[in-house]
Amino acid sequence: MNLLKYSTNFQSLVHSVEENSDPEYPMYSSFLSRLKTYDSRSPQSYQDKYSLAQCGFTYTGTDDLVQCYYCGLLLGKWEKNDEPWSQHALHNPKCIFILLLAFFNYK
């Protein structure tokens, strides 16, 4: 994903947000609501629940499968060195949640 493309081109980011403004699962818009989904989380995952929740993921209740509250992306079978932010961006570079985080973090 070319995060710099969006971080330096505000108009492009605004256009993307306008086209995809509604999250798939708005009930998980807050960090705490996403974090609570990990209460029953399997301890076998390599990923930290706080990092996953910060990247927009909720726990599905199955193995280590997580889902982005905004774009609906499902990711699982995490490996030890996987980074949630990078994997989210790699598998859905047009997720508005990721684009907004990238814009404000790289500005």
Short mmCIF file of C-alpha atoms in Angstrom, two decimals:
data_model
loop_
_atom_site.label_atom_id
_atom_site.label_comp_id
_atom_site.label_asym_id
_atom_site.label_seq_id
_atom_site.Cartn_x
_atom_site.Cartn_y
_atom_site.Cartn_z
CA MET A 1 0.00 0.00 0.00
CA ASN A 2 1.29 3.41 -0.85
CA LEU A 3 0.52 5.21 2.39
CA LEU A 4 2.48 8.25 1.32
CA LYS A 5 0.17 8.71 -1.68
CA TYR A 6 -2.72 9.31 0.71
CA SER A 7 -0.72 11.10 3.38
CA THR A 8 0.36 13.83 0.98
CA ASN A 9 -2.78 14.02 -1.15
CA PHE A 10 -5.61 15.22 1.03
CA GLN A 11 -8.10 15.46 -1.84
CA SER A 12 -7.58 11.80 -2.71
CA LEU A 13 -8.19 10.82 0.91
CA VAL A 14 -11.35 12.95 1.13
CA HIS A 15 -12.68 11.34 -2.06
CA SER A 16 -12.06 7.84 -0.69
CA VAL A 17 -13.78 8.68 2.60
CA GLU A 18 -16.81 10.13 0.80
CA GLU A 19 -17.19 6.99 -1.33
CA ASN A 20 -16.87 4.58 1.63
CA SER A 21 -18.03 6.58 4.61
CA ASP A 22 -19.95 3.95 6.57
CA PRO A 23 -18.25 1.18 8.55
CA GLU A 24 -19.50 -2.39 8.09
CA TYR A 25 -19.88 -2.82 11.86
CA PRO A 26 -20.41 0.63 13.42
CA MET A 27 -21.03 -0.87 16.88
CA TYR A 28 -17.27 -1.50 17.04
CA SER A 29 -16.18 2.04 16.18
CA SER A 30 -14.51 2.57 19.55
CA PHE A 31 -11.27 0.93 20.60
CA LEU A 32 -12.84 -0.36 23.84
CA SER A 33 -15.75 -2.01 22.03
CA ARG A 34 -13.28 -3.84 19.77
CA LEU A 35 -11.06 -4.80 22.71
CA LYS A 36 -14.00 -6.37 24.58
CA THR A 37 -14.46 -8.88 21.73
CA TYR A 38 -11.15 -10.47 22.76
CA ASP A 39 -12.38 -11.47 26.24
CA SER A 40 -12.88 -15.06 25.07
CA ARG A 41 -9.78 -15.07 22.86
CA SER A 42 -7.74 -18.20 22.37
CA PRO A 43 -4.32 -17.85 24.03
CA GLN A 44 -2.66 -19.61 21.07
CA SER A 45 -2.43 -16.49 18.89
CA TYR A 46 0.85 -14.68 18.32
CA GLN A 47 -0.86 -11.31 18.17
CA ASP A 48 -1.54 -8.91 21.01
CA LYS A 49 -5.23 -8.07 21.41
CA TYR A 50 -4.45 -4.39 22.01
CA SER A 51 -2.56 -4.08 18.72
CA LEU A 52 -5.30 -5.89 16.83
CA ALA A 53 -8.00 -3.65 18.32
CA GLN A 54 -5.97 -0.52 17.52
CA CYS A 55 -5.79 -1.65 13.89
CA GLY A 56 -9.58 -1.90 13.72
CA PHE A 57 -9.93 -5.64 14.30
CA THR A 58 -12.53 -7.44 16.39
CA TYR A 59 -12.25 -11.07 17.42
CA THR A 60 -14.64 -13.45 15.63
CA GLY A 61 -14.50 -16.17 18.29
CA THR A 62 -12.87 -18.69 15.94
CA ASP A 63 -9.20 -19.65 16.29
CA ASP A 64 -7.18 -16.47 15.64
CA LEU A 65 -9.59 -15.05 13.03
CA VAL A 66 -10.21 -11.30 13.31
CA GLN A 67 -12.35 -8.89 11.31
CA CYS A 68 -12.01 -5.18 10.57
CA TYR A 69 -15.00 -3.30 11.90
CA TYR A 70 -14.75 -0.80 9.04
CA CYS A 71 -14.05 -2.76 5.84
CA GLY A 72 -15.07 -6.25 6.98
CA LEU A 73 -11.68 -7.81 6.11
CA LEU A 74 -11.15 -11.21 7.74
CA LEU A 75 -7.61 -12.24 8.65
CA GLY A 76 -6.35 -15.33 10.43
CA LYS A 77 -3.50 -17.82 10.67
CA TRP A 78 -1.25 -15.13 12.10
CA GLU A 79 2.46 -15.81 12.20
CA LYS A 80 4.85 -14.68 14.91
CA ASN A 81 6.35 -11.77 12.94
CA ASP A 82 3.13 -10.51 11.35
CA GLU A 83 2.27 -6.93 12.21
CA PRO A 84 -1.48 -6.20 12.29
CA TRP A 85 -1.13 -2.73 10.74
CA SER A 86 0.96 -4.03 7.81
CA GLN A 87 -1.25 -7.07 7.22
CA HIS A 88 -4.40 -4.94 7.25
CA ALA A 89 -2.88 -2.49 4.76
CA LEU A 90 -1.55 -5.31 2.57
CA HIS A 91 -4.86 -7.18 2.32
CA ASN A 92 -7.11 -4.13 1.96
CA PRO A 93 -5.20 -0.99 1.00
CA LYS A 94 -8.49 0.87 0.47
CA CYS A 95 -9.83 0.42 4.00
CA ILE A 96 -10.85 3.89 5.14
CA PHE A 97 -9.89 3.17 8.75
CA ILE A 98 -6.32 2.33 7.68
CA LEU A 99 -6.16 5.26 5.25
CA LEU A 100 -7.23 7.72 7.94
CA LEU A 101 -4.73 6.33 10.44
CA ALA A 102 -2.00 6.52 7.82
CA PHE A 103 -2.90 10.09 6.92
CA PHE A 104 -2.80 11.35 10.49
CA ASN A 105 0.29 9.33 11.46
CA TYR A 106 2.37 10.40 8.47
CA LYS A 107 1.26 14.01 8.25
#
